[in-house]
Amino acid sequence: MPSDKRVELKGGMYTFMSLKIGVADVDIVDESLADKVQQAPGFFADTPIVVDLTPLDEDPDTRDALDGSALMACIRKHKLVPMVAATGDKSSPLAKAVEVPLIEGGAARRPTAEDVPKTSAADAANNTRPTNEPVSSSEVEYIIRPPMLIDRPVRSGQQIYARDTDLIIIGQVGPGAEVIADNNIHVYGPLRGRALCGVSGNRSTRIFCQSLEAELVSVAGNYRMLETIPEELRGKPAKIALDNERLNIEPL
Amino acid sequence: MTKTIVVTSGKGGVGKTTTSASIATGLARRGFKTVVIDFDVGLRNLDLIMGCERRVVYDLVNLVNQESSLHQTLIKDKRLDNLYILPASQTRDKDALTIEGIARVMHKLKKAEFDYIICDSPAGIEKGAKMALYFADEAVVTTNPEVSSVRDSDRILGILQSESKRSKMNEDPVKEHLLITRYNPSRVKDGQMLSVDDIVDLLAIPLLGIIPESPSVLESSNAGKPVILDEESAAGQAYSDAIDRLLGEAKPHRFMEVQKKGILSRLFG
Ligand SMILES: Nc1ncnc2c1ncn2[C@@H]1O[C@H](COP(=O)(O)OP(=O)(O)OP(=O)(O)O)[C@@H](O)[C@H]1O
Ligand SMILES: [Mg+2]
């Protein structure tokens, strides 16, 4: 009998955004999430996420004082869709209260942008940060990934995300399309939609494009809308980088 | 080999049904056995434009639900021997269609040795439009020279790339054609409408044709006769050119310039 292709059960690897909860206070989580979502409206809408509770395991007492169902309600309020929670202690009161399936998390993690000591004072917004590590990653070495190459136009309503790497687009990014990368973004064509680089916090990432007509550009959460981009830079080749807190747009 | 072409747009009222009727008629006139399917379940327009509304007995939903046979459901065109119309249902809603059901219909049409299956998509980017484009080998993306229409076309191109059968099966991508309809050169000149160059630049797909805004389109629809059969009209000629290009012929684009009015048309408007 031929194998039944209509329904297949098999293992697979998928990339999910994970939301790291670094503070046992729903109000602060709420505030920082509002901040994140506002920086990139639409980017997070209805995104399935893994809620990473492992940072809270360091202090079990404060962890267990956190109201799990209020935390989940808060996450859902911001239009994120929690699917599973990662925790080092599946029997903690918090783990029992989150109402989503649990997976084992914690232990080793690979260095990311957040491990670089911060020069500026850490603000509340840094207590939650969407990152994109595989949840049970045991890699310790930093891995250099090849860039993600898209050799067709990115259309309105499409979203392309290059995890932990550069995104190269040969063709245009249409209005209403979104290109997102943890590293740099290169667009060999007009950039008319939204481009967000350094989304997991890497502030030294940049956006390059052949014709800047973007609805929004963002580097590590610092964004500018088209209205605030000077007229003389529009429609021309440009590079966009972060200079302290300011988003710098320069002709290429 | 049967070729399936979807006529789609995202935005409503841009001329999909007008285009489907003319493309199907044009291909049939060039000798290809052609069927045109109305996917706009619940509205049903195509049979009016093809002038066969009084002969509709069974429809696409009946066929999908295996309540009628292909032979019973297809309506033979009254002018061309090798042209058939598969009408939509007026009484059922879009949920009556399933991909499996449509797959069965497509299979039957292939077995009946049709050269072309033209799918007239409903407006929108929802289920109905996705069903209409699912089996497409080629797509005629119908766009009016306005920002909202171009944006919707861009959106539908994205859906073609990600949700068509070809994309899901990792086959060669759906071949895309841009058809600009209701083009009015004098309004382009006034800056009230986007120009051909603007649209081609925004969508970045090959241009199949430019159909000018023309009163003969409505006249033809009212007469139940696809406008491509009106050889006097600019719209009819433009559709004819588009058929030639669809079949691989290189033809220069016409109807892009403001027509200088002759003394007669200046007098009689
Ligand atoms: N080239 C043209 N010149 C003038 N009028 C046109 C032209 N093309 C289409 N129209 C008119 O525009 C209207 C809509 O056309 P049509 O029904 O073909 O669009 P549609 O995209 O199928 O609409 P829907 O989204 O509702 O299915 C009709 O009244 C038709 O006569
Ligand atoms: Mg229609």
Coordinates of C-alpha atoms and ligand atoms in Angstrom, one line a residue:
Chain A
M1 CA 0.0 0.0 0.0
P2 CA 1.3 3.4 -0.8
S3 CA 2.1 5.5 2.2
D4 CA -0.7 7.9 3.2
K5 CA 0.4 11.4 2.4
R6 CA -2.7 13.0 3.7
V7 CA -1.8 12.7 7.3
E8 CA 1.8 12.3 8.3
L9 CA 3.3 12.3 11.7
K10 CA 6.9 13.1 11.8
G11 CA 9.5 15.1 13.7
G12 CA 10.6 18.5 12.3
M13 CA 12.5 21.6 13.2
Y14 CA 10.7 24.9 13.1
T15 CA 11.9 28.3 14.1
F16 CA 9.8 30.1 16.7
M17 CA 10.2 33.5 18.3
S18 CA 10.9 33.1 22.0
L19 CA 9.9 35.7 24.5
K20 CA 12.3 35.7 27.4
I21 CA 10.8 36.8 30.7
G22 CA 13.6 38.3 32.8
V23 CA 11.5 40.0 35.5
A24 CA 8.9 38.6 37.8
D25 CA 6.6 41.6 37.5
V26 CA 3.6 41.5 35.0
D27 CA 3.4 45.3 34.9
I28 CA 7.0 45.7 33.7
V29 CA 6.5 42.9 31.2
D30 CA 3.4 44.7 30.0
E31 CA 5.2 48.0 29.6
S32 CA 8.1 46.6 27.8
L33 CA 6.0 44.5 25.5
A34 CA 3.9 47.6 24.7
D35 CA 7.2 49.3 23.8
K36 CA 8.4 46.4 21.6
V37 CA 5.1 46.1 19.8
Q38 CA 4.9 49.8 19.2
Q39 CA 8.4 49.8 17.7
A40 CA 7.3 47.3 15.1
P41 CA 3.6 47.2 14.8
G42 CA 2.4 44.3 12.7
F43 CA 5.6 42.4 13.1
F44 CA 4.4 40.7 16.3
A45 CA 0.7 40.4 15.5
D46 CA -0.5 36.8 15.9
T47 CA 3.1 35.5 16.1
P48 CA 3.2 32.1 17.8
I49 CA 5.9 32.3 20.6
V50 CA 7.6 30.2 23.1
V51 CA 7.5 31.9 26.5
D52 CA 10.9 31.4 28.0
L53 CA 10.6 31.4 31.8
T54 CA 14.0 30.0 32.5
P55 CA 15.7 33.3 33.5
L56 CA 13.2 33.3 36.5
D57 CA 14.6 30.0 37.7
E58 CA 17.5 31.8 39.2
D59 CA 15.3 33.1 42.0
P60 CA 12.6 30.5 42.7
D61 CA 10.9 32.6 45.4
T62 CA 10.2 35.7 43.2
R63 CA 9.4 33.3 40.3
D64 CA 6.7 31.6 42.3
A65 CA 5.2 34.9 43.4
L66 CA 4.5 35.7 39.7
D67 CA 0.9 35.3 38.6
G68 CA 1.2 32.9 35.7
S69 CA -2.3 33.4 34.2
A70 CA -1.9 37.2 34.5
L71 CA 1.4 36.9 32.6
M72 CA -0.2 34.9 29.8
A73 CA -3.2 37.3 29.6
C74 CA -0.7 40.2 29.3
I75 CA 1.2 38.4 26.5
R76 CA -2.0 37.6 24.6
K77 CA -3.2 41.2 25.1
H78 CA -0.2 42.3 22.9
K79 CA -1.4 39.9 20.2
L80 CA 1.3 37.4 20.7
V81 CA 0.2 33.8 20.8
P82 CA 1.9 31.7 23.5
M83 CA 2.1 28.1 22.5
V84 CA 4.5 26.5 25.0
A85 CA 6.5 27.7 28.0
A86 CA 10.1 26.7 28.7
T87 CA 11.0 26.3 32.3
G88 CA 13.6 24.5 34.4
D89 CA 11.1 23.4 36.9
K90 CA 7.9 22.0 35.5
S91 CA 6.4 21.5 38.9
S92 CA 6.7 25.1 40.1
P93 CA 3.4 27.1 40.9
L94 CA 4.3 29.4 38.0
A95 CA 4.6 26.5 35.6
K96 CA 1.3 25.1 36.7
A97 CA -0.4 28.4 36.2
V98 CA 0.6 29.3 32.6
E99 CA -2.0 27.1 31.0
V100 CA 0.1 26.1 28.0
P101 CA 2.2 23.0 27.5
L102 CA 5.6 23.0 29.1
I103 CA 9.0 22.1 27.8
E104 CA 12.2 21.7 29.6
G105 CA 14.5 24.7 29.2
G106 CA 17.5 26.2 30.8
A107 CA 21.1 24.9 31.0
A108 CA 23.5 26.0 28.4
R109 CA 22.8 28.8 26.0
R110 CA 24.9 30.3 23.3
P111 CA 26.2 33.8 23.6
T112 CA 24.0 36.4 21.9
A113 CA 24.0 40.1 21.5
E114 CA 22.7 40.4 25.1
D115 CA 25.8 38.9 26.6
V116 CA 27.8 41.8 25.4
P117 CA 28.1 44.2 28.4
K118 CA 25.8 47.1 27.9
T119 CA 27.4 50.6 28.0
S120 CA 24.1 52.3 28.6
A121 CA 22.1 51.7 31.7
A122 CA 19.8 48.8 31.2
D123 CA 16.2 50.0 31.0
A124 CA 13.0 48.3 31.7
A125 CA 12.6 47.4 28.0
N126 CA 15.6 45.2 28.2
N127 CA 13.9 42.9 30.7
T128 CA 11.9 41.2 28.0
R129 CA 13.4 40.7 24.6
P130 CA 12.2 38.5 21.8
T131 CA 15.0 36.3 20.8
N132 CA 15.2 33.5 18.4
E133 CA 17.3 30.8 20.0
P134 CA 16.2 27.3 19.6
V135 CA 14.8 26.7 23.0
S136 CA 16.9 23.7 24.0
S137 CA 20.0 24.9 22.2
S138 CA 23.1 23.4 23.6
E139 CA 25.5 25.1 21.2
V140 CA 28.1 27.1 22.9
E141 CA 30.2 28.2 20.0
Y142 CA 29.1 31.1 18.0
I143 CA 27.9 29.8 14.6
I144 CA 28.4 31.8 11.4
R145 CA 25.4 31.2 9.2
P146 CA 25.3 31.9 5.5
P147 CA 23.1 34.8 4.6
M148 CA 19.5 34.2 3.5
L149 CA 19.2 35.0 -0.2
I150 CA 15.8 35.8 -1.7
D151 CA 16.0 36.3 -5.5
R152 CA 12.5 37.5 -6.2
P153 CA 10.4 40.5 -5.2
V154 CA 9.0 40.4 -1.7
R155 CA 5.3 41.2 -2.1
S156 CA 2.8 43.1 0.0
G157 CA 1.6 41.0 2.9
Q158 CA 4.7 38.8 2.8
Q159 CA 7.2 38.6 5.6
I160 CA 10.7 37.3 5.4
Y161 CA 12.8 36.7 8.5
A162 CA 16.5 35.8 8.4
R163 CA 17.3 34.3 11.8
D164 CA 20.8 35.0 13.1
T165 CA 22.1 36.0 9.7
D166 CA 22.1 38.6 6.9
L167 CA 19.2 38.9 4.6
I168 CA 19.9 39.6 0.9
I169 CA 17.1 40.5 -1.4
I170 CA 17.6 40.6 -5.2
G171 CA 14.5 42.5 -6.3
Q172 CA 12.1 44.9 -4.7
V173 CA 10.4 44.9 -1.3
G174 CA 6.9 46.0 -2.1
P175 CA 4.8 48.3 0.1
G176 CA 3.2 46.4 2.9
A177 CA 5.9 43.7 2.8
E178 CA 8.2 43.2 5.7
V179 CA 11.8 42.1 5.7
I180 CA 13.4 41.3 9.0
A181 CA 16.8 40.0 10.0
D182 CA 18.9 39.5 13.1
N183 CA 21.8 40.8 11.1
N184 CA 22.1 43.2 8.1
I185 CA 19.6 43.6 5.4
H186 CA 20.7 44.3 1.8
V187 CA 18.0 45.1 -0.8
Y188 CA 19.2 45.2 -4.5
G189 CA 16.1 47.0 -5.6
P190 CA 13.6 49.5 -4.3
L191 CA 12.8 49.2 -0.6
R192 CA 9.1 50.2 -0.3
G193 CA 7.9 48.2 2.6
R194 CA 9.3 47.8 6.1
A195 CA 12.8 46.7 6.9
L196 CA 13.9 45.8 10.4
C197 CA 17.5 44.7 11.1
G198 CA 19.1 43.6 14.4
V199 CA 15.7 42.6 15.7
S200 CA 17.2 40.5 18.5
G201 CA 19.2 43.4 19.7
N202 CA 22.4 43.7 17.6
R203 CA 22.9 47.4 17.4
S204 CA 25.7 47.3 14.9
T205 CA 23.6 45.9 12.1
R206 CA 22.6 48.0 9.0
I207 CA 20.2 48.2 6.2
F208 CA 21.4 48.9 2.6
C209 CA 19.1 49.5 -0.3
Q210 CA 19.2 50.7 -3.8
S211 CA 16.3 53.0 -3.6
L212 CA 15.0 54.2 -0.2
E213 CA 11.2 54.4 -0.3
A214 CA 10.5 52.5 2.8
E215 CA 7.4 52.8 5.0
L216 CA 9.6 52.1 8.0
V217 CA 13.2 51.3 8.7
S218 CA 14.4 50.0 12.1
V219 CA 17.8 49.1 13.5
A220 CA 17.6 47.1 16.8
G221 CA 14.2 48.6 17.6
N222 CA 15.1 52.2 16.7
Y223 CA 12.8 53.1 13.9
R224 CA 11.9 55.8 11.5
M225 CA 8.8 56.2 9.3
L226 CA 8.9 57.5 5.7
E227 CA 7.5 60.9 6.8
T228 CA 10.6 61.5 8.9
I229 CA 13.1 60.6 6.2
P230 CA 14.4 63.7 4.5
E231 CA 13.0 64.3 1.0
E232 CA 16.5 64.4 -0.6
L233 CA 17.3 60.9 0.6
R234 CA 14.2 59.3 -0.8
G235 CA 14.4 57.2 -4.0
K236 CA 18.2 57.0 -3.7
P237 CA 20.7 54.3 -2.6
A238 CA 21.0 54.5 1.1
K239 CA 22.6 52.9 4.2
I240 CA 20.9 53.0 7.5
A241 CA 22.8 52.5 10.8
L242 CA 22.4 53.3 14.4
D243 CA 24.5 56.1 15.8
N244 CA 24.0 56.1 19.6
E245 CA 20.3 56.3 19.9
R246 CA 19.8 57.9 16.6
L247 CA 19.0 56.2 13.3
N248 CA 21.3 57.6 10.7
I249 CA 20.4 57.5 7.1
E250 CA 23.1 58.3 4.6
P251 CA 23.4 58.2 0.8
L252 CA 25.4 55.2 -0.5
Chain B
M1 CA -1.2 19.4 -22.2
T2 CA -3.9 21.4 -20.5
K3 CA -2.9 24.9 -19.3
T4 CA -4.7 26.5 -16.4
I5 CA -4.8 30.2 -16.3
V6 CA -6.3 32.2 -13.4
V7 CA -7.6 35.8 -13.9
T8 CA -7.1 37.4 -10.5
S9 CA -6.7 40.8 -8.9
G10 CA -7.4 41.1 -5.2
K11 CA -9.4 44.2 -5.7
G12 CA -13.0 44.0 -6.9
G13 CA -14.5 45.4 -10.1
V14 CA -11.3 45.8 -12.0
G15 CA -12.3 43.8 -15.0
K16 CA -11.6 40.1 -14.1
T17 CA -14.8 38.7 -15.5
T18 CA -14.6 40.9 -18.6
T19 CA -11.0 39.7 -19.1
S20 CA -11.8 36.0 -18.5
A21 CA -14.6 36.1 -21.0
S22 CA -12.4 37.7 -23.7
I23 CA -9.3 35.6 -23.0
A24 CA -11.4 32.4 -23.2
T25 CA -13.1 33.5 -26.4
G26 CA -9.8 34.7 -27.9
L27 CA -8.1 31.4 -27.3
A28 CA -11.1 29.4 -28.6
R29 CA -11.1 31.6 -31.8
R30 CA -7.5 30.6 -32.3
G31 CA -8.5 27.0 -32.3
F32 CA -7.9 25.9 -28.7
K33 CA -10.4 23.9 -26.8
T34 CA -11.2 26.2 -23.9
V35 CA -13.4 26.2 -20.8
V36 CA -13.9 29.3 -18.6
I37 CA -14.9 28.6 -15.0
D38 CA -16.8 31.2 -12.9
F39 CA -15.3 30.8 -9.3
D40 CA -17.4 33.7 -8.0
V41 CA -19.9 31.4 -6.2
G42 CA -22.9 33.4 -5.0
L43 CA -22.6 36.2 -7.6
R44 CA -22.5 34.6 -11.0
N45 CA -21.6 37.1 -13.7
L46 CA -19.6 35.3 -16.3
D47 CA -22.7 33.6 -17.9
L48 CA -24.2 37.0 -18.4
I49 CA -21.2 38.4 -20.1
M50 CA -20.9 35.2 -22.2
G51 CA -24.6 35.5 -23.0
C52 CA -25.6 32.0 -21.8
E53 CA -27.4 32.8 -18.6
R54 CA -30.7 31.2 -19.7
R55 CA -29.0 27.9 -20.4
V56 CA -27.6 27.4 -16.9
V57 CA -29.0 24.2 -15.4
Y58 CA -26.2 22.8 -13.3
D59 CA -23.2 24.7 -11.9
L60 CA -19.7 24.4 -10.5
V61 CA -21.0 23.5 -7.0
N62 CA -23.2 20.7 -8.4
L63 CA -20.2 19.3 -10.2
V64 CA -17.9 19.6 -7.2
N65 CA -20.5 17.8 -5.1
Q66 CA -20.8 15.1 -7.8
E67 CA -24.5 16.0 -8.3
S68 CA -24.1 16.4 -12.0
S69 CA -21.7 15.1 -14.7
L70 CA -19.2 17.2 -16.6
H71 CA -21.2 16.8 -19.8
Q72 CA -24.4 18.0 -18.0
T73 CA -22.8 21.0 -16.4
L74 CA -20.6 22.5 -19.2
I75 CA -22.5 25.0 -21.4
K76 CA -21.4 25.1 -25.0
D77 CA -20.8 28.6 -26.3
K78 CA -23.4 29.7 -28.9
R79 CA -20.8 31.2 -31.2
L80 CA -17.7 29.0 -30.9
D81 CA -17.7 25.2 -31.1
N82 CA -14.7 24.6 -28.9
L83 CA -15.6 27.0 -26.1
Y84 CA -17.4 26.0 -22.9
I85 CA -18.6 27.8 -19.8
L86 CA -18.7 26.3 -16.4
P87 CA -21.0 28.7 -14.4
A88 CA -21.0 29.5 -10.7
S89 CA -23.9 28.8 -8.4
Q90 CA -26.1 31.7 -7.5
T91 CA -27.7 30.0 -4.5
R92 CA -24.8 28.5 -2.7
D93 CA -22.0 30.3 -0.9
K94 CA -18.2 30.0 -1.3
D95 CA -17.9 27.4 1.4
A96 CA -19.5 24.9 -0.9
L97 CA -16.1 24.6 -2.8
T98 CA -13.3 22.4 -1.6
I99 CA -9.8 21.9 -3.0
E100 CA -10.4 18.2 -3.3
G101 CA -13.7 18.8 -5.2
I102 CA -12.1 21.3 -7.5
A103 CA -9.2 18.9 -8.1
R104 CA -11.7 16.3 -9.3
V105 CA -13.2 18.8 -11.7
M106 CA -9.8 19.8 -13.0
H107 CA -8.9 16.2 -13.6
K108 CA -12.1 15.6 -15.5
L109 CA -11.4 18.7 -17.7
K110 CA -7.9 17.4 -18.4
K111 CA -9.3 14.0 -19.4
A112 CA -11.7 15.8 -21.7
E113 CA -8.6 17.2 -23.4
F114 CA -9.1 20.9 -22.9
D115 CA -6.2 23.0 -24.0
Y116 CA -7.0 25.9 -21.7
I117 CA -8.9 26.2 -18.4
I118 CA -9.5 29.9 -17.6
C119 CA -10.5 30.5 -14.0
D120 CA -12.4 33.8 -13.3
S121 CA -11.5 34.6 -9.7
P122 CA -13.7 36.3 -7.2
A123 CA -12.4 39.5 -5.7
G124 CA -10.5 39.5 -2.4
I125 CA -7.7 37.4 -1.0
E126 CA -9.9 35.0 0.9
K127 CA -10.8 31.4 0.4
G128 CA -12.6 31.9 -2.9
A129 CA -9.7 33.7 -4.6
K130 CA -7.3 31.1 -3.2
M131 CA -9.3 28.3 -4.6
A132 CA -9.4 29.9 -8.0
L133 CA -5.7 30.3 -8.2
Y134 CA -4.7 27.0 -6.5
F135 CA -4.4 25.0 -9.7
A136 CA -3.0 27.8 -11.9
D137 CA 0.0 27.3 -14.3
E138 CA -0.2 31.0 -15.3
A139 CA -1.9 34.0 -13.8
V140 CA -3.2 37.1 -15.5
V141 CA -3.0 39.7 -12.8
T142 CA -5.7 42.3 -13.6
T143 CA -4.8 45.8 -12.4
N144 CA -6.4 49.2 -12.7
P145 CA -4.1 52.2 -12.8
E146 CA -4.8 53.1 -9.1
V147 CA -2.6 52.7 -6.0
S148 CA -5.1 50.5 -4.2
S149 CA -5.5 48.1 -7.1
V150 CA -1.7 47.9 -7.6
R151 CA -1.3 47.2 -3.9
D152 CA -3.8 44.4 -4.1
S153 CA -2.2 42.9 -7.1
D154 CA 1.1 42.8 -5.3
R155 CA -0.6 41.0 -2.5
I156 CA -2.2 38.4 -4.8
L157 CA 1.3 37.9 -6.4
G158 CA 2.6 37.0 -3.0
I159 CA -0.3 34.6 -2.5
L160 CA 0.4 33.0 -5.9
Q161 CA 4.0 32.4 -4.8
S162 CA 3.1 30.9 -1.5
E163 CA -0.3 29.3 -1.8
S164 CA -0.6 27.9 -5.3
K165 CA -0.3 24.2 -5.9
R166 CA 2.9 24.8 -7.8
S167 CA 4.5 26.6 -4.9
K168 CA 3.3 24.0 -2.4
M169 CA 4.6 21.1 -4.6
N170 CA 7.9 23.0 -5.2
E171 CA 7.3 23.0 -9.0
D172 CA 8.2 25.8 -11.4
P173 CA 6.5 29.0 -10.2
V174 CA 3.2 30.2 -11.6
K175 CA 4.0 32.3 -14.7
E176 CA 2.8 35.8 -14.0
H177 CA 1.3 38.3 -16.5
L178 CA 0.3 41.9 -15.8
L179 CA -2.9 43.1 -17.6
I180 CA -3.6 46.8 -17.0
T181 CA -7.3 47.4 -17.6
R182 CA -9.5 50.5 -17.7
Y183 CA -6.5 52.5 -18.7
N184 CA -7.3 56.1 -19.5
P185 CA -4.3 57.9 -21.0
S186 CA -5.8 61.4 -20.5
R187 CA -6.3 60.8 -16.8
V188 CA -2.8 59.4 -16.6
K189 CA -1.6 62.6 -18.2
D190 CA -3.5 64.7 -15.6
G191 CA -1.8 62.7 -12.9
Q192 CA -5.1 61.2 -11.7
M193 CA -4.0 57.7 -12.5
L194 CA -0.7 55.7 -12.4
S195 CA 1.1 55.3 -15.8
V196 CA 2.0 52.0 -17.3
D197 CA 5.6 52.6 -16.4
D198 CA 4.7 53.3 -12.8
I199 CA 2.6 50.1 -12.5
V200 CA 5.3 47.9 -14.2
D201 CA 7.9 49.4 -11.9
L202 CA 5.8 48.7 -8.8
L203 CA 4.8 45.1 -9.7
A204 CA 7.9 44.0 -11.6
I205 CA 6.2 41.4 -13.7
P206 CA 6.0 41.1 -17.5
L207 CA 3.3 43.2 -19.2
L208 CA 0.7 41.2 -21.2
G209 CA -1.4 44.1 -22.3
I210 CA -3.1 47.4 -21.7
I211 CA -6.9 47.5 -22.1
P212 CA -8.1 51.1 -22.5
E213 CA -11.2 52.3 -20.7
S214 CA -13.9 52.0 -23.3
P215 CA -17.7 52.3 -23.4
S216 CA -17.8 49.3 -25.8
V217 CA -17.0 47.0 -22.8
L218 CA -20.3 47.8 -21.1
E219 CA -22.2 47.6 -24.4
S220 CA -20.7 44.2 -25.1
S221 CA -21.6 42.9 -21.6
N222 CA -25.1 44.1 -22.0
A223 CA -25.3 42.3 -25.3
G224 CA -23.9 39.1 -23.7
K225 CA -21.0 39.2 -26.1
P226 CA -17.3 39.3 -25.0
V227 CA -15.7 42.6 -26.0
I228 CA -12.9 40.8 -27.9
L229 CA -15.5 40.0 -30.6
D230 CA -16.0 43.7 -31.2
E231 CA -13.2 44.2 -33.6
E232 CA -14.0 47.8 -34.0
S233 CA -13.4 48.7 -30.4
A234 CA -10.0 49.6 -28.9
A235 CA -10.7 47.3 -25.9
G236 CA -11.5 44.4 -28.3
Q237 CA -8.3 45.0 -30.2
A238 CA -6.2 45.3 -27.1
Y239 CA -7.6 42.0 -25.8
S240 CA -6.7 40.4 -29.2
D241 CA -3.2 41.7 -28.9
A242 CA -3.0 40.3 -25.4
I243 CA -4.0 36.8 -26.7
D244 CA -1.2 36.9 -29.2
R245 CA 1.3 37.8 -26.5
L246 CA -0.1 35.1 -24.2
L247 CA 0.7 32.6 -27.1
G248 CA 4.2 33.9 -27.3
E249 CA 4.0 36.5 -30.1
A250 CA 5.9 39.8 -29.6
K251 CA 3.6 42.7 -30.3
P252 CA 4.1 46.4 -29.5
H253 CA 1.8 47.8 -26.8
R254 CA -0.9 50.1 -28.1
F255 CA -3.5 52.4 -26.5
M256 CA -1.0 54.1 -24.2
E257 CA -1.2 57.5 -25.7
V258 CA -4.0 60.1 -25.5
Q259 CA -5.9 59.7 -28.8
K260 CA -6.1 62.8 -30.9
K261 CA -9.7 63.3 -31.6
G262 CA -10.6 63.4 -35.3
I263 CA -13.0 66.1 -36.5
L264 CA -16.0 63.7 -36.5
S265 CA -15.5 62.4 -33.0
R266 CA -14.9 66.0 -31.9
L267 CA -18.3 66.9 -33.3
F268 CA -20.2 63.9 -32.2
G269 CA -18.3 63.2 -29.0
Ligands
LIG1 N1 -11.8 48.3 -20.2 C1 -12.9 48.7 -19.7 N2 -13.5 49.9 -20.0 C2 -14.7 50.3 -19.4 N3 -15.3 49.6 -18.5 C3 -14.8 48.4 -18.1 C4 -13.6 47.9 -18.6 N4 -13.3 46.7 -18.1 C5 -14.3 46.5 -17.2 N5 -15.2 47.5 -17.2 C6 -16.4 47.6 -16.4 O1 -16.1 47.5 -15.0 C7 -17.0 46.8 -14.3 C8 -16.4 45.6 -13.6 O2 -15.9 44.7 -14.5 P1 -15.9 43.1 -14.2 O3 -17.2 42.6 -13.8 O4 -15.2 42.4 -15.4 O5 -14.8 43.2 -13.0 P2 -14.5 42.0 -12.0 O6 -13.1 42.3 -11.6 O7 -14.8 40.7 -12.5 O8 -15.4 42.4 -10.8 P3 -15.7 41.5 -9.4 O9 -14.5 41.7 -8.6 O10 -17.0 42.1 -8.9 O11 -15.8 40.1 -9.9 C9 -18.1 46.4 -15.3 O12 -19.2 47.3 -15.3 C10 -17.4 46.4 -16.6 O13 -18.2 46.7 -17.7
MG2 MG -16.0 39.1 -11.7

